[in-house]
Amino acid sequence: MSEIEKTLSIIKPDAVERGLENEIKKIFEKKGFSIIKEKKIQIDKSEAEKFYKIHETKPFYNDLCSYLSSGPILAMVLEKENAVSENRKLMGATDPKDADDGTIRNKYGISIDKNSVHGSDSIENAKTEIDFFFSD
Ligand code: IDP
Ligand code: MG
């Protein structure tokens, strides 16, 4: 059964810095995602730590939070049938060198840390992450 879902997508600092926002938004729209909310912002490190709390025990946590807060990002709510898993497929593997042809990370990712996009990994986390950016 297909359900209309919402998921959180972030165009990360490496991609915003290279002016890829519109190109990446077009990829989502061409694949049938509706971008129902968007917000360009720069978060500070403590907010990044909160957003990535799930990773707080990982060795890369500090660098990850510094990176996400290092420049402007574009946070978006994407809507589509099975949006959470469809977005994960479209993003590709975490490490761009493992990401399949045709995925966003294959096309634009620079490295495992500068991998251009974030996407929620479950419906539950999508709700929390959408609230994080769009609760007001
Ligand atoms: P995901 O973004 O594909 O869901 P996660 O495992 O949730 O991947 O990791 C969150 C983010 O942390 C990744 O997008 C990547 O930027 C960074 N990251 C993950 N694993 C590593 C690593 O081994 N070294 C450095 N950064 C990493
Ligand atoms: Mg993740």
PDB file of C-alpha atoms and ligand atoms in Angstrom:
ATOM      1  CA  MET A   1       0.000   0.000   0.000  1.00  0.00           C
ATOM      2  CA  SER A   2       1.261   3.440  -0.888  1.00  0.00           C
ATOM      3  CA  GLU A   3       0.749   6.309   1.484  1.00  0.00           C
ATOM      4  CA  ILE A   4       1.287  10.003   0.935  1.00  0.00           C
ATOM      5  CA  GLU A   5       4.152  10.873   3.264  1.00  0.00           C
ATOM      6  CA  LYS A   6       6.235  13.865   4.166  1.00  0.00           C
ATOM      7  CA  THR A   7       9.979  13.770   4.668  1.00  0.00           C
ATOM      8  CA  LEU A   8      12.656  16.283   5.535  1.00  0.00           C
ATOM      9  CA  SER A   9      15.329  17.036   2.970  1.00  0.00           C
ATOM     10  CA  ILE A  10      18.275  19.344   3.516  1.00  0.00           C
ATOM     11  CA  ILE A  11      20.536  20.703   0.821  1.00  0.00           C
ATOM     12  CA  LYS A  12      23.759  20.812   2.822  1.00  0.00           C
ATOM     13  CA  PRO A  13      26.374  23.598   2.905  1.00  0.00           C
ATOM     14  CA  ASP A  14      28.642  22.060   0.246  1.00  0.00           C
ATOM     15  CA  ALA A  15      25.821  22.094  -2.310  1.00  0.00           C
ATOM     16  CA  VAL A  16      24.389  25.498  -1.360  1.00  0.00           C
ATOM     17  CA  GLU A  17      27.906  26.903  -1.611  1.00  0.00           C
ATOM     18  CA  ARG A  18      28.192  25.586  -5.193  1.00  0.00           C
ATOM     19  CA  GLY A  19      24.837  27.106  -6.162  1.00  0.00           C
ATOM     20  CA  LEU A  20      23.131  23.726  -6.672  1.00  0.00           C
ATOM     21  CA  GLU A  21      19.845  24.465  -4.889  1.00  0.00           C
ATOM     22  CA  ASN A  22      17.674  24.964  -7.959  1.00  0.00           C
ATOM     23  CA  GLU A  23      19.214  22.052  -9.829  1.00  0.00           C
ATOM     24  CA  ILE A  24      18.572  19.694  -6.916  1.00  0.00           C
ATOM     25  CA  LYS A  25      15.032  21.036  -6.349  1.00  0.00           C
ATOM     26  CA  LYS A  26      14.285  20.329 -10.033  1.00  0.00           C
ATOM     27  CA  ILE A  27      15.430  16.721  -9.581  1.00  0.00           C
ATOM     28  CA  PHE A  28      12.957  16.276  -6.699  1.00  0.00           C
ATOM     29  CA  GLU A  29      10.122  17.850  -8.682  1.00  0.00           C
ATOM     30  CA  LYS A  30      10.886  15.793 -11.792  1.00  0.00           C
ATOM     31  CA  LYS A  31      10.656  12.645  -9.635  1.00  0.00           C
ATOM     32  CA  GLY A  32       7.199  13.679  -8.441  1.00  0.00           C
ATOM     33  CA  PHE A  33       8.012  15.210  -5.053  1.00  0.00           C
ATOM     34  CA  SER A  34       6.124  18.361  -4.089  1.00  0.00           C
ATOM     35  CA  ILE A  35       8.246  20.825  -2.125  1.00  0.00           C
ATOM     36  CA  ILE A  36       5.567  21.996   0.279  1.00  0.00           C
ATOM     37  CA  LYS A  37       7.790  24.052   2.601  1.00  0.00           C
ATOM     38  CA  GLU A  38      11.287  25.418   2.346  1.00  0.00           C
ATOM     39  CA  LYS A  39      13.533  27.565   4.470  1.00  0.00           C
ATOM     40  CA  LYS A  40      17.066  28.755   3.806  1.00  0.00           C
ATOM     41  CA  ILE A  41      18.893  29.231   7.060  1.00  0.00           C
ATOM     42  CA  GLN A  42      22.194  28.843   8.837  1.00  0.00           C
ATOM     43  CA  ILE A  43      21.975  26.997  12.133  1.00  0.00           C
ATOM     44  CA  ASP A  44      24.514  27.277  14.918  1.00  0.00           C
ATOM     45  CA  LYS A  45      26.544  24.387  16.230  1.00  0.00           C
ATOM     46  CA  SER A  46      24.333  23.711  19.248  1.00  0.00           C
ATOM     47  CA  GLU A  47      21.303  23.428  16.968  1.00  0.00           C
ATOM     48  CA  ALA A  48      23.237  21.046  14.690  1.00  0.00           C
ATOM     49  CA  GLU A  49      24.106  18.959  17.768  1.00  0.00           C
ATOM     50  CA  LYS A  50      20.422  18.747  18.602  1.00  0.00           C
ATOM     51  CA  PHE A  51      19.455  17.840  15.037  1.00  0.00           C
ATOM     52  CA  TYR A  52      22.086  15.068  14.852  1.00  0.00           C
ATOM     53  CA  LYS A  53      21.689  13.882  18.475  1.00  0.00           C
ATOM     54  CA  ILE A  54      21.062  10.348  17.187  1.00  0.00           C
ATOM     55  CA  HIS A  55      24.754  10.302  16.141  1.00  0.00           C
ATOM     56  CA  GLU A  56      26.205  11.727  19.355  1.00  0.00           C
ATOM     57  CA  THR A  57      28.282   8.639  20.157  1.00  0.00           C
ATOM     58  CA  LYS A  58      29.818   8.447  16.676  1.00  0.00           C
ATOM     59  CA  PRO A  59      33.449   9.464  16.160  1.00  0.00           C
ATOM     60  CA  PHE A  60      32.425  11.885  13.401  1.00  0.00           C
ATOM     61  CA  TYR A  61      29.730  13.673  15.463  1.00  0.00           C
ATOM     62  CA  ASN A  62      31.725  16.800  16.258  1.00  0.00           C
ATOM     63  CA  ASP A  63      32.908  17.308  12.665  1.00  0.00           C
ATOM     64  CA  LEU A  64      29.420  16.566  11.365  1.00  0.00           C
ATOM     65  CA  CYS A  65      27.863  19.253  13.580  1.00  0.00           C
ATOM     66  CA  SER A  66      30.581  21.784  12.722  1.00  0.00           C
ATOM     67  CA  TYR A  67      30.004  21.081   9.057  1.00  0.00           C
ATOM     68  CA  LEU A  68      26.187  21.367   9.100  1.00  0.00           C
ATOM     69  CA  SER A  69      26.498  24.716  10.855  1.00  0.00           C
ATOM     70  CA  SER A  70      29.328  25.975   8.621  1.00  0.00           C
ATOM     71  CA  GLY A  71      27.132  27.738   6.068  1.00  0.00           C
ATOM     72  CA  PRO A  72      23.611  28.236   4.762  1.00  0.00           C
ATOM     73  CA  ILE A  73      21.422  25.190   4.159  1.00  0.00           C
ATOM     74  CA  LEU A  74      18.066  24.744   2.461  1.00  0.00           C
ATOM     75  CA  ALA A  75      15.606  22.711   4.562  1.00  0.00           C
ATOM     76  CA  MET A  76      12.572  21.396   2.684  1.00  0.00           C
ATOM     77  CA  VAL A  77       9.498  19.316   3.377  1.00  0.00           C
ATOM     78  CA  LEU A  78       8.960  16.916   0.476  1.00  0.00           C
ATOM     79  CA  GLU A  79       5.651  15.196  -0.107  1.00  0.00           C
ATOM     80  CA  LYS A  80       4.968  12.144  -2.263  1.00  0.00           C
ATOM     81  CA  GLU A  81       3.764   8.559  -1.981  1.00  0.00           C
ATOM     82  CA  ASN A  82       6.350   6.732   0.141  1.00  0.00           C
ATOM     83  CA  ALA A  83       8.351   9.968   0.339  1.00  0.00           C
ATOM     84  CA  VAL A  84      10.735   8.725   3.047  1.00  0.00           C
ATOM     85  CA  SER A  85      12.033   5.687   1.176  1.00  0.00           C
ATOM     86  CA  GLU A  86      11.708   7.284  -2.270  1.00  0.00           C
ATOM     87  CA  ASN A  87      13.883  10.184  -1.134  1.00  0.00           C
ATOM     88  CA  ARG A  88      16.478   7.828   0.362  1.00  0.00           C
ATOM     89  CA  LYS A  89      16.633   6.010  -3.010  1.00  0.00           C
ATOM     90  CA  LEU A  90      16.994   9.247  -4.931  1.00  0.00           C
ATOM     91  CA  MET A  91      19.742  10.501  -2.579  1.00  0.00           C
ATOM     92  CA  GLY A  92      21.912   7.387  -2.905  1.00  0.00           C
ATOM     93  CA  ALA A  93      24.388   5.871  -0.449  1.00  0.00           C
ATOM     94  CA  THR A  94      25.895   7.985   2.344  1.00  0.00           C
ATOM     95  CA  ASP A  95      29.349   7.810   0.743  1.00  0.00           C
ATOM     96  CA  PRO A  96      29.098   9.325  -2.756  1.00  0.00           C
ATOM     97  CA  LYS A  97      31.618   6.833  -4.070  1.00  0.00           C
ATOM     98  CA  ASP A  98      29.143   4.035  -3.276  1.00  0.00           C
ATOM     99  CA  ALA A  99      26.100   5.944  -4.600  1.00  0.00           C
ATOM    100  CA  ASP A 100      24.422   4.536  -7.717  1.00  0.00           C
ATOM    101  CA  ASP A 101      24.342   6.368 -11.035  1.00  0.00           C
ATOM    102  CA  GLY A 102      21.412   8.746 -11.238  1.00  0.00           C
ATOM    103  CA  THR A 103      21.387   9.527  -7.513  1.00  0.00           C
ATOM    104  CA  ILE A 104      21.929  13.011  -6.115  1.00  0.00           C
ATOM    105  CA  ARG A 105      24.950  11.997  -4.066  1.00  0.00           C
ATOM    106  CA  ASN A 106      26.517  10.256  -7.079  1.00  0.00           C
ATOM    107  CA  LYS A 107      26.094  13.398  -9.127  1.00  0.00           C
ATOM    108  CA  TYR A 108      26.968  16.089  -6.586  1.00  0.00           C
ATOM    109  CA  GLY A 109      28.534  14.530  -3.477  1.00  0.00           C
ATOM    110  CA  ILE A 110      32.173  15.341  -2.813  1.00  0.00           C
ATOM    111  CA  SER A 111      32.955  12.989   0.089  1.00  0.00           C
ATOM    112  CA  ILE A 112      31.233  11.057   2.887  1.00  0.00           C
ATOM    113  CA  ASP A 113      30.935  14.223   4.957  1.00  0.00           C
ATOM    114  CA  LYS A 114      30.217  16.642   2.083  1.00  0.00           C
ATOM    115  CA  ASN A 115      27.514  14.501   0.535  1.00  0.00           C
ATOM    116  CA  SER A 116      25.203  17.355  -0.522  1.00  0.00           C
ATOM    117  CA  VAL A 117      21.874  16.203   0.927  1.00  0.00           C
ATOM    118  CA  HIS A 118      20.228  14.914   4.081  1.00  0.00           C
ATOM    119  CA  GLY A 119      17.035  12.857   4.090  1.00  0.00           C
ATOM    120  CA  SER A 120      15.009  11.437   6.972  1.00  0.00           C
ATOM    121  CA  ASP A 121      15.461   7.687   7.375  1.00  0.00           C
ATOM    122  CA  SER A 122      12.031   6.765   8.816  1.00  0.00           C
ATOM    123  CA  ILE A 123       8.516   8.180   9.029  1.00  0.00           C
ATOM    124  CA  GLU A 124       8.998   8.706  12.747  1.00  0.00           C
ATOM    125  CA  ASN A 125      12.282  10.611  12.312  1.00  0.00           C
ATOM    126  CA  ALA A 126      10.749  12.605   9.438  1.00  0.00           C
ATOM    127  CA  LYS A 127       8.100  13.965  11.840  1.00  0.00           C
ATOM    128  CA  THR A 128      10.709  14.975  14.415  1.00  0.00           C
ATOM    129  CA  GLU A 129      13.004  16.511  11.798  1.00  0.00           C
ATOM    130  CA  ILE A 130      10.181  18.446  10.102  1.00  0.00           C
ATOM    131  CA  ASP A 131       9.170  19.859  13.500  1.00  0.00           C
ATOM    132  CA  PHE A 132      12.776  20.827  14.151  1.00  0.00           C
ATOM    133  CA  PHE A 133      12.817  23.220  11.184  1.00  0.00           C
ATOM    134  CA  PHE A 134       9.149  24.066  10.690  1.00  0.00           C
ATOM    135  CA  SER A 135       7.492  24.132  14.104  1.00  0.00           C
ATOM    136  CA  ASP A 136       6.641  27.844  13.982  1.00  0.00           C
TER     137      ASP A 136
HETATM  138  P1  IDP B   1      22.739   9.401   5.948  1.00  0.00           P
HETATM  139  O1  IDP B   1      22.945  10.895   5.779  1.00  0.00           O
HETATM  140  O2  IDP B   1      22.937   8.668   4.643  1.00  0.00           O
HETATM  141  O3  IDP B   1      21.438   9.064   6.624  1.00  0.00           O
HETATM  142  P2  IDP B   1      24.024   8.757   8.461  1.00  0.00           P
HETATM  143  O4  IDP B   1      24.648   7.450   8.774  1.00  0.00           O
HETATM  144  O5  IDP B   1      22.718   9.090   9.106  1.00  0.00           O
HETATM  145  O6  IDP B   1      23.926   8.885   6.868  1.00  0.00           O
HETATM  146  O7  IDP B   1      25.085   9.864   8.834  1.00  0.00           O
HETATM  147  C1  IDP B   1      24.719  11.227   8.898  1.00  0.00           C
HETATM  148  C2  IDP B   1      25.765  12.044   8.183  1.00  0.00           C
HETATM  149  O8  IDP B   1      26.986  11.905   8.882  1.00  0.00           O
HETATM  150  C3  IDP B   1      26.087  11.571   6.754  1.00  0.00           C
HETATM  151  O9  IDP B   1      25.232  12.117   5.777  1.00  0.00           O
HETATM  152  C4  IDP B   1      27.498  12.054   6.585  1.00  0.00           C
HETATM  153  O10 IDP B   1      27.508  13.429   6.220  1.00  0.00           O
HETATM  154  C5  IDP B   1      28.082  11.918   7.971  1.00  0.00           C
HETATM  155  N1  IDP B   1      28.812  10.659   8.115  1.00  0.00           N
HETATM  156  C6  IDP B   1      28.311   9.409   8.175  1.00  0.00           C
HETATM  157  N2  IDP B   1      29.284   8.484   8.319  1.00  0.00           N
HETATM  158  C7  IDP B   1      30.441   9.184   8.342  1.00  0.00           C
HETATM  159  C8  IDP B   1      31.812   8.789   8.478  1.00  0.00           C
HETATM  160  O11 IDP B   1      32.161   7.613   8.592  1.00  0.00           O
HETATM  161  N3  IDP B   1      32.723   9.812   8.470  1.00  0.00           N
HETATM  162  C9  IDP B   1      32.373  11.118   8.340  1.00  0.00           C
HETATM  163  N4  IDP B   1      31.103  11.524   8.208  1.00  0.00           N
HETATM  164  C10 IDP B   1      30.147  10.573   8.210  1.00  0.00           C
HETATM  165 MG    MG B   2      20.803   9.495   8.530  1.00  0.00          MG
END
